[in-house]
Each structure stands twice: as C-alpha cells, then as structure tokens.
Coordinates of C-alpha atoms in Angstrom, one line a residue:
X22 CA 112.7 113.3 115.3
X23 CA 111.6 109.7 115.8
X24 CA 112.6 109.8 119.5
X25 CA 110.4 112.9 120.1
X26 CA 107.5 111.1 118.4
X27 CA 108.1 108.0 120.5
X28 CA 108.0 110.0 123.7
X29 CA 104.8 111.7 122.6
X30 CA 103.3 108.3 121.9
X31 CA 104.4 106.9 125.2
X32 CA 102.7 109.9 127.0
X33 CA 99.5 109.4 125.0
X34 CA 99.5 105.6 125.9
X35 CA 99.9 106.4 129.6
X36 CA 97.1 109.0 129.4
X37 CA 94.8 106.6 127.6
X38 CA 95.5 103.8 130.1
X39 CA 94.8 106.2 133.0
X40 CA 91.5 107.3 131.4
X41 CA 90.5 103.7 130.8
X42 CA 91.1 102.8 134.5
X43 CA 89.2 105.8 135.6
X44 CA 86.1 104.8 133.6
X45 CA 83.4 102.8 135.4
X46 CA 82.5 99.2 134.2
X47 CA 79.1 100.5 132.9
X48 CA 81.0 102.2 130.1
X49 CA 82.5 99.0 128.7
X50 CA 82.0 100.1 125.1
X51 CA 84.1 103.2 125.6
X52 CA 86.7 101.3 127.5
X53 CA 87.1 98.7 124.7
X54 CA 87.5 101.6 122.3
X55 CA 90.2 103.0 124.5
X56 CA 91.9 99.6 124.7
X57 CA 91.9 99.4 120.9
X58 CA 93.5 102.8 120.7
X59 CA 96.2 101.8 123.2
X60 CA 96.9 98.6 121.3
X61 CA 97.1 100.5 118.0
X62 CA 99.4 103.1 119.5
X63 CA 101.6 100.4 121.0
X64 CA 101.9 98.8 117.6
X65 CA 102.8 102.1 116.1
X66 CA 105.4 102.7 118.8
X67 CA 107.0 99.3 118.1
X68 CA 107.2 100.1 114.4
X69 CA 108.8 103.4 115.1
X70 CA 111.3 102.0 117.5
X71 CA 112.3 99.4 115.0
X72 CA 112.8 102.1 112.3
X73 CA 115.1 104.0 114.6
X74 CA 117.7 101.2 114.5
X75 CA 117.7 100.8 110.7
X76 CA 120.9 101.8 109.0
X77 CA 120.2 104.3 106.3
X78 CA 122.4 104.4 103.3
X79 CA 122.5 106.8 100.3
X80 CA 120.8 105.5 97.2
X81 CA 123.9 106.4 95.1
X82 CA 126.0 104.1 97.2
X83 CA 123.6 101.2 97.3
X84 CA 123.0 101.3 93.5
X85 CA 126.7 101.1 92.7
X86 CA 127.1 98.2 95.1
X87 CA 124.1 96.4 93.5
X88 CA 125.6 96.9 90.0
X89 CA 128.9 95.6 91.2
X90 CA 127.3 92.5 92.8
X91 CA 125.3 91.8 89.6
X92 CA 128.4 92.1 87.4
X93 CA 130.4 89.8 89.6
X94 CA 127.7 87.1 89.6
X95 CA 126.7 87.2 85.9
X96 CA 128.2 83.8 85.1
X97 CA 126.2 82.1 88.0
X98 CA 122.9 83.6 87.0
X99 CA 120.6 80.8 85.7
X100 CA 118.4 83.4 83.9
X101 CA 121.2 84.8 81.8
X102 CA 123.1 81.4 81.4
X103 CA 120.6 78.6 81.6
X104 CA 121.6 75.2 82.7
X105 CA 122.4 73.0 79.7
X106 CA 121.5 69.7 81.3
X107 CA 118.4 69.3 83.4
X108 CA 119.5 67.5 86.6
X109 CA 115.9 66.5 87.3
X110 CA 115.4 64.9 83.9
X111 CA 115.2 61.1 84.4
X112 CA 118.3 59.3 83.1
X113 CA 117.8 56.7 80.4
X114 CA 119.0 53.3 81.7
X115 CA 119.2 51.5 78.3
X116 CA 119.9 52.7 74.8
X117 CA 119.6 50.5 71.7
X118 CA 121.7 50.9 68.6

C-alpha cells in the first residue's frame, strides 16, 4: 500500500516539476507555489519511505516484553528503590565529639 502511494507521489512530483519548468518567469508567484508543493511532497515521500522500513510488532507481544523488562529491573529502579546515600552530598571532613 505504501509503495503504491510512494509511486503516485513520485509521479505527482515529476508532473509538478515539469509544470514549473514550463511556466514563464513572469509567473514567479505561481512557480514558487509549485516549488513549495514539490518540497512538501518530497518531505511526505521521505516520511513514507522511512515508515516502510519500520518493523511492526503486535501490541500483545511488546506489552509482555515490556512487563518482563520492568520486572527484571525492579531492583535497579531509583524511583522504586531510592538511593540511601546521596553521592552528591558534600562529605564532612571533621567531626567533633
């Protein structure tokens, strides 16, 4: 589905570029509008092509993996088990009786 959309976007970009070249220099405002359209479509094409390569996983699988990870790292979590001694607290150099 994404590949079909990418092909359509590429055709549209080529068409817009051809129209922009065909316009005369007296129509600079329309030409700049076309250039903006081409830039926007190129950006959209880049986003879609990046999305094609994402590995999609089922939510049920990822949720169970996240729960496993959390349970295996509970002891290291500073929010659940706060540090008892603050390492950034200045050390006292001298104590009196």
